[in-house]
Amino acid sequence: MSETDGLKIPQHIAIIMDGNGRWAKKRHKPRTYGHAKGAKVLEQTLEDCDDLGVKYLTVYAFSTENWARPYEEIKVIMDLFRQYLINSVEKCMKNNVRCMVIGERSRLSPDIIDAINNLEDKTRDNTGITFIVAINYGSRDEIMRGISGIASDVKNGILSPEDITEGTLAGHLDTAGIPDPDLMIRTSGEQRLSNFLLWQSAYAELYERFCNRHGMTGCLLDDPSEETTPSLQHIAAAFPAFCGRETAFLRYLQSECPAVREKVFLPVAPADAPLRID
Ligand code: IPE
Ligand code: IPE
Ligand code: MG
């Protein structure tokens, strides 16, 4: 966590990007329209987190359980990944963003794996925000793979069982070397972790009212034209809950952070807004 004007900024925010399908359904559009909008909002969210001084942003894009969805929906999501990964190279290089992908890769198409490797290689030395995308990710799967790795090390004489510590397992997870998230946001108002960063989130503050009425893409919703993506106001909504210091946070946004100042429209959501999407 960094400290600005006495205000704590989360070092690492993790977001479960949920509610895309319901958002689209409410607009009488196919679920896949919601996924496309979600991908667009994500670009803005990354930029906003960077502006706010967040060092790591991890987003849950596709879970190990999401393969159970209809084939057509999975196909659209995979196509969105393809485009996103390819387009991200130039954007990340321009904005000094380091990009990483976590999750199990063997089930992904070879061209998607190539695009992931290319994006990671090209952006490896960037020194700005680290952007981590979880694709075919599940915590249980990640922990099982980590345990297998440790078992192999023991079998090969690299490691003694008595030397296994929490750090040993942490070092065998996909997130090895990345600090644990200190703020976990779930859009859509659901309150589950859905197999996301179970080990790493042991002490994360949870915030599920973010975009409580509309889900991730719902960030767009207060703009009837749906042209702009004011995701920042929703990130901003989570921060005071994290710091417990709303006034100081707003003062910080208004005075200390010019890049952000232009974009914040408050209040974010009425206190009596429903907590869940119907
Ligand atoms: C999250 O939105 C995106 C993915 C899981 C890929 P959903 O698709 O889960 O949308 P809802 O929760 O059904 O509205
Ligand atoms: C969690 O959302 C997974 C991602 C956001 C990628 P889901 O919509 O898949 O989770 P459940 O089914 O509500 O638990
Ligand atoms: Mg969902």
mmCIF file of C-alpha atoms and ligand atoms in Angstrom:
data_model
loop_
_atom_site.group_PDB
_atom_site.id
_atom_site.type_symbol
_atom_site.label_atom_id
_atom_site.label_comp_id
_atom_site.label_asym_id
_atom_site.label_seq_id
_atom_site.Cartn_x
_atom_site.Cartn_y
_atom_site.Cartn_z
ATOM 1 C CA MET A 1 0.000 0.000 0.000
ATOM 2 C CA SER A 2 1.270 3.477 -0.751
ATOM 3 C CA GLU A 3 0.366 6.506 1.304
ATOM 4 C CA THR A 4 -0.542 9.855 -0.268
ATOM 5 C CA ASP A 5 -1.463 12.763 1.946
ATOM 6 C CA GLY A 6 -2.193 10.310 4.737
ATOM 7 C CA LEU A 7 -4.473 8.331 2.433
ATOM 8 C CA LYS A 8 -3.845 4.675 1.716
ATOM 9 C CA ILE A 9 -4.010 3.668 -1.919
ATOM 10 C CA PRO A 10 -4.352 -0.085 -2.472
ATOM 11 C CA GLN A 11 -1.214 -1.507 -3.983
ATOM 12 C CA HIS A 12 -3.060 -4.370 -5.646
ATOM 13 C CA ILE A 13 -6.730 -4.410 -6.664
ATOM 14 C CA ALA A 14 -8.365 -7.642 -7.821
ATOM 15 C CA ILE A 15 -11.670 -7.462 -9.689
ATOM 16 C CA ILE A 16 -14.169 -10.244 -10.347
ATOM 17 C CA MET A 17 -15.753 -8.847 -13.485
ATOM 18 C CA ASP A 18 -19.253 -10.156 -13.115
ATOM 19 C CA GLY A 19 -22.705 -9.195 -14.354
ATOM 20 C CA ASN A 20 -22.019 -8.675 -18.051
ATOM 21 C CA GLY A 21 -24.769 -11.039 -19.160
ATOM 22 C CA ARG A 22 -27.419 -9.500 -16.920
ATOM 23 C CA TRP A 23 -26.381 -6.022 -17.959
ATOM 24 C CA ALA A 24 -26.922 -6.916 -21.614
ATOM 25 C CA LYS A 25 -30.168 -8.758 -20.930
ATOM 26 C CA LYS A 26 -31.580 -5.691 -19.257
ATOM 27 C CA ARG A 27 -30.935 -3.855 -22.510
ATOM 28 C CA HIS A 28 -32.545 -6.627 -24.571
ATOM 29 C CA LYS A 29 -29.171 -7.512 -26.075
ATOM 30 C CA PRO A 30 -27.377 -10.878 -26.190
ATOM 31 C CA ARG A 31 -25.085 -11.747 -23.270
ATOM 32 C CA THR A 32 -22.123 -11.521 -25.614
ATOM 33 C CA TYR A 33 -22.844 -7.824 -26.140
ATOM 34 C CA GLY A 34 -22.252 -7.424 -22.407
ATOM 35 C CA HIS A 35 -18.891 -9.198 -22.662
ATOM 36 C CA ALA A 36 -17.775 -6.866 -25.445
ATOM 37 C CA LYS A 37 -18.783 -3.840 -23.390
ATOM 38 C CA GLY A 38 -17.007 -5.311 -20.383
ATOM 39 C CA ALA A 39 -13.777 -5.592 -22.363
ATOM 40 C CA LYS A 40 -14.075 -1.922 -23.294
ATOM 41 C CA VAL A 41 -14.713 -0.839 -19.711
ATOM 42 C CA LEU A 42 -11.686 -2.810 -18.629
ATOM 43 C CA GLU A 43 -9.389 -0.636 -20.742
ATOM 44 C CA GLN A 44 -10.685 2.398 -18.886
ATOM 45 C CA THR A 45 -10.435 0.672 -15.515
ATOM 46 C CA LEU A 46 -6.779 -0.116 -16.112
ATOM 47 C CA GLU A 47 -6.065 3.468 -17.059
ATOM 48 C CA ASP A 48 -7.931 4.753 -14.010
ATOM 49 C CA CYS A 49 -6.111 2.424 -11.611
ATOM 50 C CA ASP A 50 -2.811 3.553 -13.091
ATOM 51 C CA ASP A 51 -3.794 7.211 -12.664
ATOM 52 C CA LEU A 52 -4.731 6.543 -9.055
ATOM 53 C CA GLY A 53 -1.332 5.056 -8.262
ATOM 54 C CA VAL A 54 -2.391 1.408 -7.997
ATOM 55 C CA LYS A 55 0.602 -0.830 -8.811
ATOM 56 C CA TYR A 56 -1.142 -4.123 -9.652
ATOM 57 C CA LEU A 57 -4.562 -4.801 -11.162
ATOM 58 C CA THR A 58 -5.734 -8.410 -11.498
ATOM 59 C CA VAL A 59 -8.972 -9.191 -13.314
ATOM 60 C CA TYR A 60 -10.929 -12.426 -13.480
ATOM 61 C CA ALA A 61 -11.828 -12.847 -17.131
ATOM 62 C CA PHE A 62 -12.585 -16.573 -17.526
ATOM 63 C CA SER A 63 -12.749 -19.242 -14.852
ATOM 64 C CA THR A 64 -12.030 -22.968 -15.019
ATOM 65 C CA GLU A 65 -15.772 -23.382 -14.408
ATOM 66 C CA ASN A 66 -16.783 -21.114 -17.305
ATOM 67 C CA TRP A 67 -16.138 -23.934 -19.819
ATOM 68 C CA ALA A 68 -19.565 -25.209 -18.778
ATOM 69 C CA ARG A 69 -21.191 -22.270 -20.592
ATOM 70 C CA PRO A 70 -22.748 -22.647 -24.038
ATOM 71 C CA TYR A 71 -20.218 -23.150 -26.837
ATOM 72 C CA GLU A 72 -21.314 -20.006 -28.703
ATOM 73 C CA GLU A 73 -20.764 -17.809 -25.649
ATOM 74 C CA ILE A 74 -17.312 -19.307 -25.006
ATOM 75 C CA LYS A 75 -16.391 -18.755 -28.644
ATOM 76 C CA VAL A 76 -17.271 -15.060 -28.448
ATOM 77 C CA ILE A 77 -15.321 -14.662 -25.203
ATOM 78 C CA MET A 78 -12.267 -16.370 -26.733
ATOM 79 C CA ASP A 79 -12.501 -14.103 -29.786
ATOM 80 C CA LEU A 80 -12.577 -11.109 -27.460
ATOM 81 C CA PHE A 81 -9.410 -12.406 -25.733
ATOM 82 C CA ARG A 82 -7.708 -12.786 -29.103
ATOM 83 C CA GLN A 83 -8.439 -9.194 -30.057
ATOM 84 C CA TYR A 84 -7.680 -7.865 -26.604
ATOM 85 C CA LEU A 85 -4.325 -9.607 -26.326
ATOM 86 C CA ILE A 86 -3.240 -8.490 -29.783
ATOM 87 C CA ASN A 87 -4.405 -4.886 -29.386
ATOM 88 C CA SER A 88 -2.907 -4.626 -25.908
ATOM 89 C CA VAL A 89 0.703 -4.879 -27.080
ATOM 90 C CA GLU A 90 0.776 -1.385 -28.546
ATOM 91 C CA LYS A 91 -1.327 0.165 -25.758
ATOM 92 C CA CYS A 92 0.753 -1.409 -22.983
ATOM 93 C CA MET A 93 3.999 -0.308 -24.604
ATOM 94 C CA LYS A 94 2.672 3.233 -24.991
ATOM 95 C CA ASN A 95 1.538 3.372 -21.349
ATOM 96 C CA ASN A 96 4.466 1.462 -19.800
ATOM 97 C CA VAL A 97 2.124 -1.331 -18.597
ATOM 98 C CA ARG A 98 3.525 -4.763 -17.780
ATOM 99 C CA CYS A 99 1.011 -7.450 -18.698
ATOM 100 C CA MET A 100 0.779 -10.995 -17.341
ATOM 101 C CA VAL A 101 -1.730 -13.815 -17.718
ATOM 102 C CA ILE A 102 -2.469 -16.335 -14.963
ATOM 103 C CA GLY A 103 -4.357 -19.603 -15.257
ATOM 104 C CA GLU A 104 -3.846 -22.952 -16.933
ATOM 105 C CA ARG A 105 -2.995 -22.539 -20.619
ATOM 106 C CA SER A 106 -3.080 -25.987 -22.187
ATOM 107 C CA ARG A 107 -6.818 -25.796 -22.823
ATOM 108 C CA LEU A 108 -6.506 -22.519 -24.754
ATOM 109 C CA SER A 109 -6.104 -22.358 -28.550
ATOM 110 C CA PRO A 110 -2.483 -22.277 -29.737
ATOM 111 C CA ASP A 111 -2.911 -18.814 -31.279
ATOM 112 C CA ILE A 112 -4.220 -17.435 -27.982
ATOM 113 C CA ILE A 113 -1.252 -18.975 -26.162
ATOM 114 C CA ASP A 114 1.072 -17.336 -28.712
ATOM 115 C CA ALA A 115 -0.656 -13.978 -28.210
ATOM 116 C CA ILE A 116 -0.262 -14.302 -24.423
ATOM 117 C CA ASN A 117 3.429 -15.158 -24.710
ATOM 118 C CA ASN A 118 3.995 -12.284 -27.119
ATOM 119 C CA LEU A 119 2.232 -9.756 -24.873
ATOM 120 C CA GLU A 120 4.110 -10.948 -21.784
ATOM 121 C CA ASP A 121 7.483 -10.936 -23.558
ATOM 122 C CA LYS A 122 7.048 -7.495 -25.114
ATOM 123 C CA THR A 123 5.879 -5.817 -21.912
ATOM 124 C CA ARG A 124 8.133 -7.680 -19.451
ATOM 125 C CA ASP A 125 10.456 -4.739 -18.783
ATOM 126 C CA ASN A 126 7.768 -2.071 -18.505
ATOM 127 C CA THR A 127 7.911 -0.383 -15.135
ATOM 128 C CA GLY A 128 4.375 1.026 -14.741
ATOM 129 C CA ILE A 129 1.279 -0.747 -13.435
ATOM 130 C CA THR A 130 1.275 -4.549 -13.691
ATOM 131 C CA PHE A 131 -1.921 -5.766 -15.321
ATOM 132 C CA ILE A 132 -2.744 -9.425 -14.667
ATOM 133 C CA VAL A 133 -5.513 -11.193 -16.563
ATOM 134 C CA ALA A 134 -6.864 -14.481 -15.219
ATOM 135 C CA ILE A 135 -7.877 -16.724 -18.128
ATOM 136 C CA ASN A 136 -8.918 -20.336 -17.527
ATOM 137 C CA TYR A 137 -8.055 -19.572 -13.939
ATOM 138 C CA GLY A 138 -9.330 -21.339 -10.845
ATOM 139 C CA SER A 139 -7.706 -21.119 -7.436
ATOM 140 C CA ARG A 140 -8.151 -24.797 -6.690
ATOM 141 C CA ASP A 141 -6.536 -25.715 -9.993
ATOM 142 C CA GLU A 142 -3.696 -23.265 -9.340
ATOM 143 C CA ILE A 143 -3.091 -24.645 -5.841
ATOM 144 C CA MET A 144 -3.187 -28.234 -7.140
ATOM 145 C CA ARG A 145 -0.610 -27.353 -9.817
ATOM 146 C CA GLY A 146 1.501 -25.644 -7.151
ATOM 147 C CA ILE A 147 1.376 -28.727 -4.928
ATOM 148 C CA SER A 148 2.342 -30.941 -7.872
ATOM 149 C CA GLY A 149 5.359 -28.710 -8.501
ATOM 150 C CA ILE A 150 6.409 -28.964 -4.874
ATOM 151 C CA ALA A 151 5.958 -32.757 -4.918
ATOM 152 C CA SER A 152 8.206 -32.954 -7.992
ATOM 153 C CA ASP A 153 10.855 -30.845 -6.275
ATOM 154 C CA VAL A 154 10.753 -33.180 -3.282
ATOM 155 C CA LYS A 155 10.909 -36.248 -5.504
ATOM 156 C CA ASN A 156 13.886 -34.835 -7.394
ATOM 157 C CA GLY A 157 15.742 -34.024 -4.195
ATOM 158 C CA ILE A 158 15.558 -30.243 -4.744
ATOM 159 C CA LEU A 159 13.439 -29.719 -1.637
ATOM 160 C CA SER A 160 13.057 -31.452 1.752
ATOM 161 C CA PRO A 161 9.502 -31.869 3.090
ATOM 162 C CA GLU A 162 10.502 -30.201 6.361
ATOM 163 C CA ASP A 163 11.556 -27.074 4.446
ATOM 164 C CA ILE A 164 8.095 -26.505 2.922
ATOM 165 C CA THR A 165 6.622 -23.217 4.137
ATOM 166 C CA GLU A 166 3.744 -20.948 3.139
ATOM 167 C CA GLY A 167 6.311 -19.156 1.005
ATOM 168 C CA THR A 168 7.082 -22.386 -0.838
ATOM 169 C CA LEU A 169 3.489 -22.734 -1.987
ATOM 170 C CA ALA A 170 3.129 -19.010 -2.725
ATOM 171 C CA GLY A 171 6.237 -19.312 -4.892
ATOM 172 C CA HIS A 172 4.666 -22.170 -6.860
ATOM 173 C CA LEU A 173 1.448 -20.309 -7.664
ATOM 174 C CA ASP A 174 0.832 -18.420 -10.917
ATOM 175 C CA THR A 175 1.081 -15.220 -8.891
ATOM 176 C CA ALA A 176 4.602 -15.937 -7.592
ATOM 177 C CA GLY A 177 6.386 -12.654 -6.939
ATOM 178 C CA ILE A 178 3.186 -10.559 -7.026
ATOM 179 C CA PRO A 179 2.065 -9.022 -3.733
ATOM 180 C CA ASP A 180 -1.299 -10.224 -2.407
ATOM 181 C CA PRO A 181 -4.315 -8.078 -3.339
ATOM 182 C CA ASP A 182 -5.364 -5.685 -0.612
ATOM 183 C CA LEU A 183 -8.729 -4.824 -2.169
ATOM 184 C CA MET A 184 -11.041 -7.350 -3.852
ATOM 185 C CA ILE A 185 -13.979 -5.946 -5.826
ATOM 186 C CA ARG A 186 -16.823 -7.996 -7.277
ATOM 187 C CA THR A 187 -19.134 -6.213 -9.654
ATOM 188 C CA SER A 188 -22.814 -7.157 -9.994
ATOM 189 C CA GLY A 189 -23.378 -7.341 -6.254
ATOM 190 C CA GLU A 190 -22.789 -11.076 -5.873
ATOM 191 C CA GLN A 191 -20.751 -11.888 -2.801
ATOM 192 C CA ARG A 192 -18.900 -15.036 -3.875
ATOM 193 C CA LEU A 193 -15.210 -15.447 -4.581
ATOM 194 C CA SER A 194 -16.046 -18.031 -7.280
ATOM 195 C CA ASN A 195 -12.646 -19.738 -7.007
ATOM 196 C CA PHE A 196 -10.629 -16.531 -7.487
ATOM 197 C CA LEU A 197 -7.318 -15.926 -5.676
ATOM 198 C CA LEU A 198 -8.405 -17.931 -2.614
ATOM 199 C CA TRP A 199 -4.897 -18.219 -1.180
ATOM 200 C CA GLN A 200 -3.807 -14.699 -2.111
ATOM 201 C CA SER A 201 -6.913 -12.936 -0.769
ATOM 202 C CA ALA A 202 -6.513 -14.137 2.801
ATOM 203 C CA TYR A 203 -6.442 -10.533 4.047
ATOM 204 C CA ALA A 204 -8.011 -8.583 1.177
ATOM 205 C CA GLU A 205 -10.782 -6.119 1.963
ATOM 206 C CA LEU A 206 -13.895 -7.184 0.079
ATOM 207 C CA TYR A 207 -16.061 -4.713 -1.769
ATOM 208 C CA GLU A 208 -19.104 -5.956 -3.640
ATOM 209 C CA ARG A 209 -21.247 -2.860 -3.978
ATOM 210 C CA PHE A 210 -19.058 -1.588 -6.756
ATOM 211 C CA CYS A 211 -21.342 -1.007 -9.748
ATOM 212 C CA ASN A 212 -23.998 -2.526 -7.568
ATOM 213 C CA ARG A 213 -26.842 -1.860 -9.895
ATOM 214 C CA HIS A 214 -25.324 -2.851 -13.174
ATOM 215 C CA GLY A 215 -22.242 -5.035 -12.994
ATOM 216 C CA MET A 216 -18.902 -4.339 -14.563
ATOM 217 C CA THR A 217 -20.262 -2.986 -17.776
ATOM 218 C CA GLY A 218 -22.808 -1.185 -15.681
ATOM 219 C CA CYS A 219 -20.072 1.365 -15.186
ATOM 220 C CA LEU A 220 -21.329 2.703 -18.467
ATOM 221 C CA LEU A 221 -24.904 2.736 -17.568
ATOM 222 C CA ASP A 222 -25.392 6.069 -16.012
ATOM 223 C CA ASP A 223 -24.399 7.544 -19.332
ATOM 224 C CA PRO A 224 -27.458 7.110 -21.546
ATOM 225 C CA SER A 225 -25.403 7.467 -24.712
ATOM 226 C CA GLU A 226 -23.250 4.532 -23.553
ATOM 227 C CA GLU A 227 -20.347 6.198 -25.290
ATOM 228 C CA THR A 228 -18.172 6.941 -22.334
ATOM 229 C CA THR A 229 -16.757 4.634 -19.704
ATOM 230 C CA PRO A 230 -16.607 6.444 -16.393
ATOM 231 C CA SER A 231 -15.329 3.394 -14.558
ATOM 232 C CA LEU A 232 -13.288 5.607 -12.308
ATOM 233 C CA GLN A 233 -16.248 6.769 -10.324
ATOM 234 C CA HIS A 234 -16.870 3.165 -9.381
ATOM 235 C CA ILE A 235 -13.275 2.458 -8.481
ATOM 236 C CA ALA A 236 -13.475 5.650 -6.481
ATOM 237 C CA ALA A 237 -16.508 4.285 -4.681
ATOM 238 C CA ALA A 238 -14.535 1.312 -3.459
ATOM 239 C CA PHE A 239 -11.572 3.275 -2.187
ATOM 240 C CA PRO A 240 -13.251 5.106 0.681
ATOM 241 C CA ALA A 241 -14.716 1.812 1.829
ATOM 242 C CA PHE A 242 -11.184 0.488 1.772
ATOM 243 C CA CYS A 243 -9.658 3.433 3.600
ATOM 244 C CA GLY A 244 -12.630 4.361 5.744
ATOM 245 C CA ARG A 245 -11.817 7.948 4.862
ATOM 246 C CA GLU A 246 -14.174 9.257 2.241
ATOM 247 C CA THR A 247 -13.541 12.971 2.751
ATOM 248 C CA ALA A 248 -9.783 12.643 2.592
ATOM 249 C CA PHE A 249 -10.098 10.511 -0.503
ATOM 250 C CA LEU A 250 -12.297 12.988 -2.324
ATOM 251 C CA ARG A 251 -9.972 15.829 -1.371
ATOM 252 C CA TYR A 252 -7.094 13.799 -2.730
ATOM 253 C CA LEU A 253 -8.872 13.200 -6.030
ATOM 254 C CA GLN A 254 -9.837 16.817 -6.410
ATOM 255 C CA SER A 255 -6.525 18.369 -5.548
ATOM 256 C CA GLU A 256 -3.691 15.931 -5.973
ATOM 257 C CA CYS A 257 -4.452 13.924 -9.023
ATOM 258 C CA PRO A 258 -5.105 16.079 -12.096
ATOM 259 C CA ALA A 259 -5.395 13.168 -14.512
ATOM 260 C CA VAL A 260 -8.169 11.768 -12.389
ATOM 261 C CA ARG A 261 -9.864 15.017 -11.403
ATOM 262 C CA GLU A 262 -11.577 15.519 -14.733
ATOM 263 C CA LYS A 263 -13.218 12.151 -14.691
ATOM 264 C CA VAL A 264 -14.789 11.774 -11.290
ATOM 265 C CA PHE A 265 -18.491 12.394 -11.062
ATOM 266 C CA LEU A 266 -19.862 11.977 -7.605
ATOM 267 C CA PRO A 267 -21.923 10.750 -5.912
ATOM 268 C CA VAL A 268 -21.296 7.324 -7.345
ATOM 269 C CA ALA A 269 -24.425 5.433 -6.448
ATOM 270 C CA PRO A 270 -27.246 6.387 -4.138
ATOM 271 C CA ALA A 271 -26.914 4.768 -0.754
ATOM 272 C CA ASP A 272 -30.323 3.180 -1.172
ATOM 273 C CA ALA A 273 -29.537 1.623 -4.557
ATOM 274 C CA PRO A 274 -30.396 -2.071 -4.678
ATOM 275 C CA LEU A 275 -27.454 -4.252 -3.793
ATOM 276 C CA ARG A 276 -27.989 -6.847 -6.467
ATOM 277 C CA ILE A 277 -28.913 -7.060 -10.100
ATOM 278 C CA ASP A 278 -32.366 -8.527 -10.570
HETATM 279 C C1 IPE B 1 -18.807 -12.204 -16.157
HETATM 280 O O1 IPE B 1 -20.121 -11.894 -16.471
HETATM 281 C C2 IPE B 1 -17.984 -12.548 -17.369
HETATM 282 C C3 IPE B 1 -17.531 -13.956 -17.426
HETATM 283 C C4 IPE B 1 -17.715 -14.850 -16.522
HETATM 284 C C5 IPE B 1 -16.821 -14.363 -18.627
HETATM 285 P P1 IPE B 1 -21.201 -13.042 -16.577
HETATM 286 O O2 IPE B 1 -21.140 -13.643 -17.938
HETATM 287 O O3 IPE B 1 -21.026 -14.003 -15.459
HETATM 288 O O4 IPE B 1 -22.544 -12.250 -16.440
HETATM 289 P P2 IPE B 1 -23.739 -12.623 -15.472
HETATM 290 O O5 IPE B 1 -23.149 -12.743 -14.102
HETATM 291 O O6 IPE B 1 -24.308 -13.910 -15.948
HETATM 292 O O7 IPE B 1 -24.690 -11.481 -15.592
HETATM 293 C C1 IPE B 2 -16.883 -15.398 -11.915
HETATM 294 O O1 IPE B 2 -18.116 -15.110 -12.466
HETATM 295 C C2 IPE B 2 -15.873 -15.685 -12.977
HETATM 296 C C3 IPE B 2 -15.459 -14.541 -13.777
HETATM 297 C C4 IPE B 2 -15.849 -13.314 -13.585
HETATM 298 C C5 IPE B 2 -14.549 -14.831 -14.830
HETATM 299 P P1 IPE B 2 -19.196 -16.282 -12.735
HETATM 300 O O2 IPE B 2 -20.429 -15.605 -13.151
HETATM 301 O O3 IPE B 2 -18.610 -17.281 -13.664
HETATM 302 O O4 IPE B 2 -19.291 -16.937 -11.305
HETATM 303 P P2 IPE B 2 -20.552 -17.620 -10.611
HETATM 304 O O5 IPE B 2 -21.002 -18.702 -11.533
HETATM 305 O O6 IPE B 2 -21.585 -16.556 -10.435
HETATM 306 O O7 IPE B 2 -20.037 -18.118 -9.301
HETATM 307 MG MG MG B 3 -21.730 -14.181 -13.568
#
